[in-house]
């Protein structure tokens, strides 16, 4: 059974056809890779799936129903352009993002600290985000993406800016989430990651699958 069906998506920016009749299915409980070089149309496709961009044609079906605004509460989304509040402290940032998704309290704080420990960042939880390296900021953004326990995890170029050790840690957590039954979609231009991790892939080039 498919968790998500992307049907005939088209998106123009002025006269440029950024996404050209894109269709694919994402089965339940799988890791799905959207593969392509930079500028191929991956991020635009993901933004239409997330209902951030309205498609000029086509639709996205979530478990039988057309995707609407409520999908955002079921998904953890790591955008390509990372967006953290630089002046906030690390733990406050994580709690803030969890609260936006309706999760708060001691349990979520405990979970946040556990993830910080896993990523070797527990000693930085009271540091301001701006005082962290880019790689550590990336880890904070990833924790914020999964902290509220979403059904769907959508990651746009999740490995960019990470060293090999943290890349492996991220891969382990993604595979753990798959075991928990989550549906994971990630875009990448790195073929070796896709080959090792994905159950299914779609390759996109110049907006076409």
JSON list of C-alpha atoms in Angstrom, two decimals:
[
{"chain": "A", "resi": 1, "resn": "UNK", "atom": "CA", "xyz": [0.00, 0.00, 0.00]},
{"chain": "A", "resi": 2, "resn": "UNK", "atom": "CA", "xyz": [1.20, 3.51, -0.82]},
{"chain": "A", "resi": 3, "resn": "UNK", "atom": "CA", "xyz": [1.50, 6.16, 1.88]},
{"chain": "A", "resi": 4, "resn": "UNK", "atom": "CA", "xyz": [1.91, 8.96, -0.64]},
{"chain": "A", "resi": 5, "resn": "UNK", "atom": "CA", "xyz": [1.17, 9.25, -4.34]},
{"chain": "A", "resi": 6, "resn": "UNK", "atom": "CA", "xyz": [2.60, 12.09, -6.39]},
{"chain": "A", "resi": 7, "resn": "UNK", "atom": "CA", "xyz": [0.59, 12.48, -9.59]},
{"chain": "A", "resi": 8, "resn": "UNK", "atom": "CA", "xyz": [1.60, 14.50, -12.65]},
{"chain": "A", "resi": 9, "resn": "UNK", "atom": "CA", "xyz": [3.06, 17.49, -10.78]},
{"chain": "A", "resi": 10, "resn": "UNK", "atom": "CA", "xyz": [3.93, 20.52, -12.90]},
{"chain": "A", "resi": 11, "resn": "UNK", "atom": "CA", "xyz": [5.46, 23.80, -11.70]},
{"chain": "A", "resi": 12, "resn": "UNK", "atom": "CA", "xyz": [6.44, 26.84, -13.73]},
{"chain": "A", "resi": 13, "resn": "UNK", "atom": "CA", "xyz": [8.54, 29.77, -12.55]},
{"chain": "A", "resi": 14, "resn": "UNK", "atom": "CA", "xyz": [7.81, 32.44, -15.17]},
{"chain": "A", "resi": 15, "resn": "UNK", "atom": "CA", "xyz": [8.36, 30.51, -18.41]},
{"chain": "A", "resi": 16, "resn": "UNK", "atom": "CA", "xyz": [10.73, 27.92, -16.92]},
{"chain": "A", "resi": 17, "resn": "UNK", "atom": "CA", "xyz": [9.15, 24.51, -16.33]},
{"chain": "A", "resi": 18, "resn": "UNK", "atom": "CA", "xyz": [10.94, 23.53, -13.10]},
{"chain": "A", "resi": 19, "resn": "UNK", "atom": "CA", "xyz": [8.92, 20.33, -12.59]},
{"chain": "A", "resi": 20, "resn": "UNK", "atom": "CA", "xyz": [7.55, 18.53, -15.64]},
{"chain": "A", "resi": 21, "resn": "UNK", "atom": "CA", "xyz": [4.78, 15.93, -15.12]},
{"chain": "A", "resi": 22, "resn": "UNK", "atom": "CA", "xyz": [6.41, 14.24, -12.12]},
{"chain": "A", "resi": 23, "resn": "UNK", "atom": "CA", "xyz": [4.75, 11.08, -10.74]},
{"chain": "A", "resi": 24, "resn": "UNK", "atom": "CA", "xyz": [5.90, 8.48, -8.21]},
{"chain": "A", "resi": 25, "resn": "UNK", "atom": "CA", "xyz": [4.54, 6.40, -5.33]},
{"chain": "A", "resi": 26, "resn": "UNK", "atom": "CA", "xyz": [5.99, 6.13, -1.82]},
{"chain": "A", "resi": 27, "resn": "UNK", "atom": "CA", "xyz": [5.05, 2.79, -0.17]},
{"chain": "A", "resi": 28, "resn": "UNK", "atom": "CA", "xyz": [4.22, 2.57, 3.54]},
{"chain": "A", "resi": 29, "resn": "UNK", "atom": "CA", "xyz": [7.17, 1.96, 5.89]},
{"chain": "A", "resi": 30, "resn": "UNK", "atom": "CA", "xyz": [9.83, 2.65, 3.27]},
{"chain": "A", "resi": 31, "resn": "UNK", "atom": "CA", "xyz": [12.76, 4.95, 2.65]},
{"chain": "A", "resi": 32, "resn": "UNK", "atom": "CA", "xyz": [12.28, 6.75, -0.65]},
{"chain": "A", "resi": 33, "resn": "UNK", "atom": "CA", "xyz": [15.07, 8.67, -2.37]},
{"chain": "A", "resi": 34, "resn": "UNK", "atom": "CA", "xyz": [14.56, 11.54, -4.79]},
{"chain": "A", "resi": 35, "resn": "UNK", "atom": "CA", "xyz": [17.86, 11.64, -6.65]},
{"chain": "A", "resi": 36, "resn": "UNK", "atom": "CA", "xyz": [19.24, 14.30, -8.94]},
{"chain": "A", "resi": 37, "resn": "UNK", "atom": "CA", "xyz": [21.87, 16.97, -9.39]},
{"chain": "A", "resi": 38, "resn": "UNK", "atom": "CA", "xyz": [21.45, 20.47, -7.92]},
{"chain": "A", "resi": 39, "resn": "UNK", "atom": "CA", "xyz": [18.74, 22.35, -9.82]},
{"chain": "A", "resi": 40, "resn": "UNK", "atom": "CA", "xyz": [17.08, 19.18, -11.14]},
{"chain": "A", "resi": 41, "resn": "UNK", "atom": "CA", "xyz": [13.72, 19.94, -9.48]},
{"chain": "A", "resi": 42, "resn": "UNK", "atom": "CA", "xyz": [14.02, 17.97, -6.21]},
{"chain": "A", "resi": 43, "resn": "UNK", "atom": "CA", "xyz": [13.35, 20.84, -3.80]},
{"chain": "A", "resi": 44, "resn": "UNK", "atom": "CA", "xyz": [10.45, 22.24, -5.87]},
{"chain": "A", "resi": 45, "resn": "UNK", "atom": "CA", "xyz": [8.85, 18.78, -5.93]},
{"chain": "A", "resi": 46, "resn": "UNK", "atom": "CA", "xyz": [9.25, 18.45, -2.15]},
{"chain": "A", "resi": 47, "resn": "UNK", "atom": "CA", "xyz": [7.76, 21.91, -1.58]},
{"chain": "A", "resi": 48, "resn": "UNK", "atom": "CA", "xyz": [4.70, 20.93, -3.62]},
{"chain": "A", "resi": 49, "resn": "UNK", "atom": "CA", "xyz": [4.40, 17.72, -1.59]},
{"chain": "A", "resi": 50, "resn": "UNK", "atom": "CA", "xyz": [4.54, 19.87, 1.56]},
{"chain": "A", "resi": 51, "resn": "UNK", "atom": "CA", "xyz": [1.86, 22.24, 0.22]},
{"chain": "A", "resi": 52, "resn": "UNK", "atom": "CA", "xyz": [4.38, 25.13, 0.41]},
{"chain": "A", "resi": 53, "resn": "UNK", "atom": "CA", "xyz": [4.13, 25.62, -3.38]},
{"chain": "A", "resi": 54, "resn": "UNK", "atom": "CA", "xyz": [0.84, 25.14, -5.20]},
{"chain": "A", "resi": 55, "resn": "UNK", "atom": "CA", "xyz": [1.33, 22.96, -8.29]},
{"chain": "A", "resi": 56, "resn": "UNK", "atom": "CA", "xyz": [0.29, 24.38, -11.67]},
{"chain": "A", "resi": 57, "resn": "UNK", "atom": "CA", "xyz": [-1.00, 20.90, -12.41]},
{"chain": "A", "resi": 58, "resn": "UNK", "atom": "CA", "xyz": [-1.22, 17.53, -10.66]},
{"chain": "A", "resi": 59, "resn": "UNK", "atom": "CA", "xyz": [-1.85, 16.51, -7.06]},
{"chain": "A", "resi": 60, "resn": "UNK", "atom": "CA", "xyz": [-0.38, 14.74, -4.04]},
{"chain": "A", "resi": 61, "resn": "UNK", "atom": "CA", "xyz": [-2.48, 12.00, -2.41]},
{"chain": "A", "resi": 62, "resn": "UNK", "atom": "CA", "xyz": [-1.86, 11.05, 1.22]},
{"chain": "A", "resi": 63, "resn": "UNK", "atom": "CA", "xyz": [-3.35, 7.67, 2.13]},
{"chain": "A", "resi": 64, "resn": "UNK", "atom": "CA", "xyz": [-6.22, 8.17, -0.29]},
{"chain": "A", "resi": 65, "resn": "UNK", "atom": "CA", "xyz": [-6.93, 11.87, 0.35]},
{"chain": "A", "resi": 66, "resn": "UNK", "atom": "CA", "xyz": [-5.57, 14.97, -1.34]},
{"chain": "A", "resi": 67, "resn": "UNK", "atom": "CA", "xyz": [-2.82, 16.63, 0.75]},
{"chain": "A", "resi": 68, "resn": "UNK", "atom": "CA", "xyz": [-4.00, 19.75, 2.57]},
{"chain": "A", "resi": 69, "resn": "UNK", "atom": "CA", "xyz": [-2.72, 21.98, 5.40]},
{"chain": "A", "resi": 70, "resn": "UNK", "atom": "CA", "xyz": [-3.17, 19.22, 8.01]},
{"chain": "A", "resi": 71, "resn": "UNK", "atom": "CA", "xyz": [-0.30, 17.23, 6.44]},
{"chain": "A", "resi": 72, "resn": "UNK", "atom": "CA", "xyz": [2.18, 19.67, 7.99]},
{"chain": "A", "resi": 73, "resn": "UNK", "atom": "CA", "xyz": [1.31, 18.37, 11.48]},
{"chain": "A", "resi": 74, "resn": "UNK", "atom": "CA", "xyz": [2.08, 14.77, 10.45]},
{"chain": "A", "resi": 75, "resn": "UNK", "atom": "CA", "xyz": [5.44, 15.55, 8.89]},
{"chain": "A", "resi": 76, "resn": "UNK", "atom": "CA", "xyz": [8.92, 16.45, 10.06]},
{"chain": "A", "resi": 77, "resn": "UNK", "atom": "CA", "xyz": [10.53, 18.55, 7.32]},
{"chain": "A", "resi": 78, "resn": "UNK", "atom": "CA", "xyz": [14.20, 19.41, 7.05]},
{"chain": "A", "resi": 79, "resn": "UNK", "atom": "CA", "xyz": [14.43, 22.14, 4.38]},
{"chain": "A", "resi": 80, "resn": "UNK", "atom": "CA", "xyz": [17.45, 22.65, 2.15]},
{"chain": "A", "resi": 81, "resn": "UNK", "atom": "CA", "xyz": [17.83, 26.21, 3.50]},
{"chain": "A", "resi": 82, "resn": "UNK", "atom": "CA", "xyz": [18.20, 25.61, 7.21]},
{"chain": "A", "resi": 83, "resn": "UNK", "atom": "CA", "xyz": [16.14, 27.94, 9.39]},
{"chain": "A", "resi": 84, "resn": "UNK", "atom": "CA", "xyz": [17.12, 28.25, 13.06]},
{"chain": "A", "resi": 85, "resn": "UNK", "atom": "CA", "xyz": [16.79, 31.27, 15.35]},
{"chain": "A", "resi": 86, "resn": "UNK", "atom": "CA", "xyz": [20.44, 32.13, 15.88]},
{"chain": "A", "resi": 87, "resn": "UNK", "atom": "CA", "xyz": [20.00, 34.02, 19.17]},
{"chain": "A", "resi": 88, "resn": "UNK", "atom": "CA", "xyz": [18.02, 31.24, 20.87]},
{"chain": "A", "resi": 89, "resn": "UNK", "atom": "CA", "xyz": [19.63, 28.64, 23.10]},
{"chain": "A", "resi": 90, "resn": "UNK", "atom": "CA", "xyz": [19.85, 25.11, 21.70]},
{"chain": "A", "resi": 91, "resn": "UNK", "atom": "CA", "xyz": [17.40, 23.41, 24.11]},
{"chain": "A", "resi": 92, "resn": "UNK", "atom": "CA", "xyz": [14.94, 26.33, 23.89]},
{"chain": "A", "resi": 93, "resn": "UNK", "atom": "CA", "xyz": [15.07, 26.04, 20.09]},
{"chain": "A", "resi": 94, "resn": "UNK", "atom": "CA", "xyz": [14.19, 22.34, 20.18]},
{"chain": "A", "resi": 95, "resn": "UNK", "atom": "CA", "xyz": [11.37, 22.89, 22.68]},
{"chain": "A", "resi": 96, "resn": "UNK", "atom": "CA", "xyz": [10.03, 25.77, 20.55]},
{"chain": "A", "resi": 97, "resn": "UNK", "atom": "CA", "xyz": [9.91, 23.68, 17.35]},
{"chain": "A", "resi": 98, "resn": "UNK", "atom": "CA", "xyz": [8.26, 20.79, 19.22]},
{"chain": "A", "resi": 99, "resn": "UNK", "atom": "CA", "xyz": [5.63, 23.16, 20.62]},
{"chain": "A", "resi": 100, "resn": "UNK", "atom": "CA", "xyz": [4.81, 24.38, 17.11]},
{"chain": "A", "resi": 101, "resn": "UNK", "atom": "CA", "xyz": [3.84, 20.76, 16.39]},
{"chain": "A", "resi": 102, "resn": "UNK", "atom": "CA", "xyz": [1.73, 20.50, 19.55]},
{"chain": "A", "resi": 103, "resn": "UNK", "atom": "CA", "xyz": [4.28, 18.71, 21.76]},
{"chain": "A", "resi": 104, "resn": "UNK", "atom": "CA", "xyz": [5.55, 20.10, 25.06]},
{"chain": "A", "resi": 105, "resn": "UNK", "atom": "CA", "xyz": [6.35, 19.15, 28.66]},
{"chain": "A", "resi": 106, "resn": "UNK", "atom": "CA", "xyz": [8.92, 17.07, 30.50]},
{"chain": "A", "resi": 107, "resn": "UNK", "atom": "CA", "xyz": [8.77, 14.02, 28.23]},
{"chain": "A", "resi": 108, "resn": "UNK", "atom": "CA", "xyz": [9.66, 16.01, 25.13]},
{"chain": "A", "resi": 109, "resn": "UNK", "atom": "CA", "xyz": [12.46, 17.81, 27.02]},
{"chain": "A", "resi": 110, "resn": "UNK", "atom": "CA", "xyz": [13.84, 14.44, 28.14]},
{"chain": "A", "resi": 111, "resn": "UNK", "atom": "CA", "xyz": [13.70, 13.22, 24.54]},
{"chain": "A", "resi": 112, "resn": "UNK", "atom": "CA", "xyz": [15.45, 16.37, 23.30]},
{"chain": "A", "resi": 113, "resn": "UNK", "atom": "CA", "xyz": [18.27, 15.87, 25.81]},
{"chain": "A", "resi": 114, "resn": "UNK", "atom": "CA", "xyz": [18.60, 12.23, 24.75]},
{"chain": "A", "resi": 115, "resn": "UNK", "atom": "CA", "xyz": [19.03, 13.25, 21.11]},
{"chain": "A", "resi": 116, "resn": "UNK", "atom": "CA", "xyz": [21.53, 15.96, 22.11]},
{"chain": "A", "resi": 117, "resn": "UNK", "atom": "CA", "xyz": [23.52, 13.31, 23.96]},
{"chain": "A", "resi": 118, "resn": "UNK", "atom": "CA", "xyz": [23.36, 10.97, 20.96]},
{"chain": "A", "resi": 119, "resn": "UNK", "atom": "CA", "xyz": [24.75, 13.75, 18.75]},
{"chain": "A", "resi": 120, "resn": "UNK", "atom": "CA", "xyz": [27.43, 14.68, 21.30]},
{"chain": "A", "resi": 121, "resn": "UNK", "atom": "CA", "xyz": [25.82, 18.07, 21.95]},
{"chain": "A", "resi": 122, "resn": "UNK", "atom": "CA", "xyz": [24.49, 17.76, 25.49]},
{"chain": "A", "resi": 123, "resn": "UNK", "atom": "CA", "xyz": [27.17, 20.11, 26.83]},
{"chain": "A", "resi": 124, "resn": "UNK", "atom": "CA", "xyz": [26.00, 22.75, 24.31]},
{"chain": "A", "resi": 125, "resn": "UNK", "atom": "CA", "xyz": [22.29, 22.74, 25.17]},
{"chain": "A", "resi": 126, "resn": "UNK", "atom": "CA", "xyz": [22.50, 26.18, 26.87]},
{"chain": "A", "resi": 127, "resn": "UNK", "atom": "CA", "xyz": [24.70, 27.66, 24.11]},
{"chain": "A", "resi": 128, "resn": "UNK", "atom": "CA", "xyz": [23.20, 30.04, 21.58]},
{"chain": "A", "resi": 129, "resn": "UNK", "atom": "CA", "xyz": [22.64, 28.48, 18.16]},
{"chain": "A", "resi": 130, "resn": "UNK", "atom": "CA", "xyz": [24.90, 31.10, 16.54]},
{"chain": "A", "resi": 131, "resn": "UNK", "atom": "CA", "xyz": [27.83, 29.88, 18.67]},
{"chain": "A", "resi": 132, "resn": "UNK", "atom": "CA", "xyz": [27.69, 26.39, 17.10]},
{"chain": "A", "resi": 133, "resn": "UNK", "atom": "CA", "xyz": [29.54, 25.27, 13.98]},
{"chain": "A", "resi": 134, "resn": "UNK", "atom": "CA", "xyz": [27.51, 24.82, 10.79]},
{"chain": "A", "resi": 135, "resn": "UNK", "atom": "CA", "xyz": [27.67, 21.05, 11.19]},
{"chain": "A", "resi": 136, "resn": "UNK", "atom": "CA", "xyz": [26.32, 21.25, 14.76]},
{"chain": "A", "resi": 137, "resn": "UNK", "atom": "CA", "xyz": [23.56, 23.63, 13.66]},
{"chain": "A", "resi": 138, "resn": "UNK", "atom": "CA", "xyz": [22.63, 21.04, 11.04]},
{"chain": "A", "resi": 139, "resn": "UNK", "atom": "CA", "xyz": [22.36, 18.40, 13.78]},
{"chain": "A", "resi": 140, "resn": "UNK", "atom": "CA", "xyz": [20.09, 20.67, 15.84]},
{"chain": "A", "resi": 141, "resn": "UNK", "atom": "CA", "xyz": [17.85, 21.18, 12.81]},
{"chain": "A", "resi": 142, "resn": "UNK", "atom": "CA", "xyz": [17.67, 17.42, 12.25]},
{"chain": "A", "resi": 143, "resn": "UNK", "atom": "CA", "xyz": [16.70, 16.81, 15.91]},
{"chain": "A", "resi": 144, "resn": "UNK", "atom": "CA", "xyz": [14.00, 19.49, 15.57]},
{"chain": "A", "resi": 145, "resn": "UNK", "atom": "CA", "xyz": [12.69, 17.65, 12.50]},
{"chain": "A", "resi": 146, "resn": "UNK", "atom": "CA", "xyz": [12.16, 14.32, 14.29]},
{"chain": "A", "resi": 147, "resn": "UNK", "atom": "CA", "xyz": [11.57, 15.38, 17.91]},
{"chain": "A", "resi": 148, "resn": "UNK", "atom": "CA", "xyz": [7.76, 15.55, 17.68]},
{"chain": "A", "resi": 149, "resn": "UNK", "atom": "CA", "xyz": [7.64, 11.93, 16.39]},
{"chain": "A", "resi": 150, "resn": "UNK", "atom": "CA", "xyz": [6.15, 12.63, 12.94]},
{"chain": "A", "resi": 151, "resn": "UNK", "atom": "CA", "xyz": [4.61, 9.90, 10.77]},
{"chain": "A", "resi": 152, "resn": "UNK", "atom": "CA", "xyz": [6.45, 11.26, 7.71]},
{"chain": "A", "resi": 153, "resn": "UNK", "atom": "CA", "xyz": [10.03, 12.52, 7.64]},
{"chain": "A", "resi": 154, "resn": "UNK", "atom": "CA", "xyz": [11.03, 14.60, 4.61]},
{"chain": "A", "resi": 155, "resn": "UNK", "atom": "CA", "xyz": [14.70, 15.53, 4.41]},
{"chain": "A", "resi": 156, "resn": "UNK", "atom": "CA", "xyz": [16.06, 17.83, 1.70]},
{"chain": "A", "resi": 157, "resn": "UNK", "atom": "CA", "xyz": [19.81, 17.16, 1.26]},
{"chain": "A", "resi": 158, "resn": "UNK", "atom": "CA", "xyz": [20.19, 16.02, 4.91]},
{"chain": "A", "resi": 159, "resn": "UNK", "atom": "CA", "xyz": [23.88, 15.07, 4.68]},
{"chain": "A", "resi": 160, "resn": "UNK", "atom": "CA", "xyz": [25.22, 18.38, 3.38]},
{"chain": "A", "resi": 161, "resn": "UNK", "atom": "CA", "xyz": [27.77, 19.95, 5.73]},
{"chain": "A", "resi": 162, "resn": "UNK", "atom": "CA", "xyz": [28.20, 16.87, 7.92]},
{"chain": "A", "resi": 163, "resn": "UNK", "atom": "CA", "xyz": [31.47, 15.04, 8.55]},
{"chain": "A", "resi": 164, "resn": "UNK", "atom": "CA", "xyz": [31.61, 11.22, 8.01]},
{"chain": "A", "resi": 165, "resn": "UNK", "atom": "CA", "xyz": [30.99, 10.37, 11.70]},
{"chain": "A", "resi": 166, "resn": "UNK", "atom": "CA", "xyz": [27.84, 12.50, 11.93]},
{"chain": "A", "resi": 167, "resn": "UNK", "atom": "CA", "xyz": [26.71, 11.35, 8.49]},
{"chain": "A", "resi": 168, "resn": "UNK", "atom": "CA", "xyz": [26.82, 7.75, 9.76]},
{"chain": "A", "resi": 169, "resn": "UNK", "atom": "CA", "xyz": [24.92, 8.73, 12.91]},
{"chain": "A", "resi": 170, "resn": "UNK", "atom": "CA", "xyz": [22.24, 10.40, 10.81]},
{"chain": "A", "resi": 171, "resn": "UNK", "atom": "CA", "xyz": [21.98, 7.30, 8.63]},
{"chain": "A", "resi": 172, "resn": "UNK", "atom": "CA", "xyz": [21.57, 5.10, 11.74]},
{"chain": "A", "resi": 173, "resn": "UNK", "atom": "CA", "xyz": [18.76, 7.27, 13.09]},
{"chain": "A", "resi": 174, "resn": "UNK", "atom": "CA", "xyz": [17.00, 7.33, 9.71]},
{"chain": "A", "resi": 175, "resn": "UNK", "atom": "CA", "xyz": [17.14, 3.50, 9.60]},
{"chain": "A", "resi": 176, "resn": "UNK", "atom": "CA", "xyz": [15.85, 3.37, 13.22]},
{"chain": "A", "resi": 177, "resn": "UNK", "atom": "CA", "xyz": [12.90, 5.54, 12.21]},
{"chain": "A", "resi": 178, "resn": "UNK", "atom": "CA", "xyz": [12.15, 3.18, 9.35]},
{"chain": "A", "resi": 179, "resn": "UNK", "atom": "CA", "xyz": [12.03, 0.27, 11.84]},
{"chain": "A", "resi": 180, "resn": "UNK", "atom": "CA", "xyz": [9.48, 2.30, 13.83]},
{"chain": "A", "resi": 181, "resn": "UNK", "atom": "CA", "xyz": [7.28, 2.33, 10.72]},
{"chain": "A", "resi": 182, "resn": "UNK", "atom": "CA", "xyz": [7.90, 5.92, 9.64]},
{"chain": "A", "resi": 183, "resn": "UNK", "atom": "CA", "xyz": [7.77, 6.91, 5.98]},
{"chain": "A", "resi": 184, "resn": "UNK", "atom": "CA", "xyz": [11.03, 8.66, 5.05]},
{"chain": "A", "resi": 185, "resn": "UNK", "atom": "CA", "xyz": [11.64, 10.67, 1.91]},
{"chain": "A", "resi": 186, "resn": "UNK", "atom": "CA", "xyz": [14.96, 12.30, 1.28]},
{"chain": "A", "resi": 187, "resn": "UNK", "atom": "CA", "xyz": [16.51, 14.13, -1.62]},
{"chain": "A", "resi": 188, "resn": "UNK", "atom": "CA", "xyz": [20.18, 13.86, -2.40]},
{"chain": "A", "resi": 189, "resn": "UNK", "atom": "CA", "xyz": [22.67, 14.15, -5.23]},
{"chain": "A", "resi": 190, "resn": "UNK", "atom": "CA", "xyz": [24.87, 11.51, -3.55]},
{"chain": "A", "resi": 191, "resn": "UNK", "atom": "CA", "xyz": [24.19, 8.23, -5.31]},
{"chain": "A", "resi": 192, "resn": "UNK", "atom": "CA", "xyz": [26.09, 6.03, -2.83]},
{"chain": "A", "resi": 193, "resn": "UNK", "atom": "CA", "xyz": [23.83, 7.11, 0.09]},
{"chain": "A", "resi": 194, "resn": "UNK", "atom": "CA", "xyz": [20.74, 6.48, -1.97]},
{"chain": "A", "resi": 195, "resn": "UNK", "atom": "CA", "xyz": [21.95, 3.05, -3.04]},
{"chain": "A", "resi": 196, "resn": "UNK", "atom": "CA", "xyz": [22.76, 1.94, 0.53]},
{"chain": "A", "resi": 197, "resn": "UNK", "atom": "CA", "xyz": [19.70, 3.34, 2.27]},
{"chain": "A", "resi": 198, "resn": "UNK", "atom": "CA", "xyz": [16.69, 3.51, -0.02]},
{"chain": "A", "resi": 199, "resn": "UNK", "atom": "CA", "xyz": [14.06, 0.88, -0.73]},
{"chain": "A", "resi": 200, "resn": "UNK", "atom": "CA", "xyz": [12.86, 2.89, -3.74]},
{"chain": "A", "resi": 201, "resn": "UNK", "atom": "CA", "xyz": [14.22, 5.80, -5.74]},
{"chain": "A", "resi": 202, "resn": "UNK", "atom": "CA", "xyz": [13.06, 8.23, -8.40]},
{"chain": "A", "resi": 203, "resn": "UNK", "atom": "CA", "xyz": [15.70, 10.00, -10.45]},
{"chain": "A", "resi": 204, "resn": "UNK", "atom": "CA", "xyz": [14.89, 13.51, -11.58]},
{"chain": "A", "resi": 205, "resn": "UNK", "atom": "CA", "xyz": [16.70, 15.50, -14.28]},
{"chain": "A", "resi": 206, "resn": "UNK", "atom": "CA", "xyz": [15.62, 18.86, -15.73]},
{"chain": "A", "resi": 207, "resn": "UNK", "atom": "CA", "xyz": [12.30, 18.50, -13.94]},
{"chain": "A", "resi": 208, "resn": "UNK", "atom": "CA", "xyz": [11.46, 15.08, -15.40]},
{"chain": "A", "resi": 209, "resn": "UNK", "atom": "CA", "xyz": [11.49, 11.66, -13.72]}
]
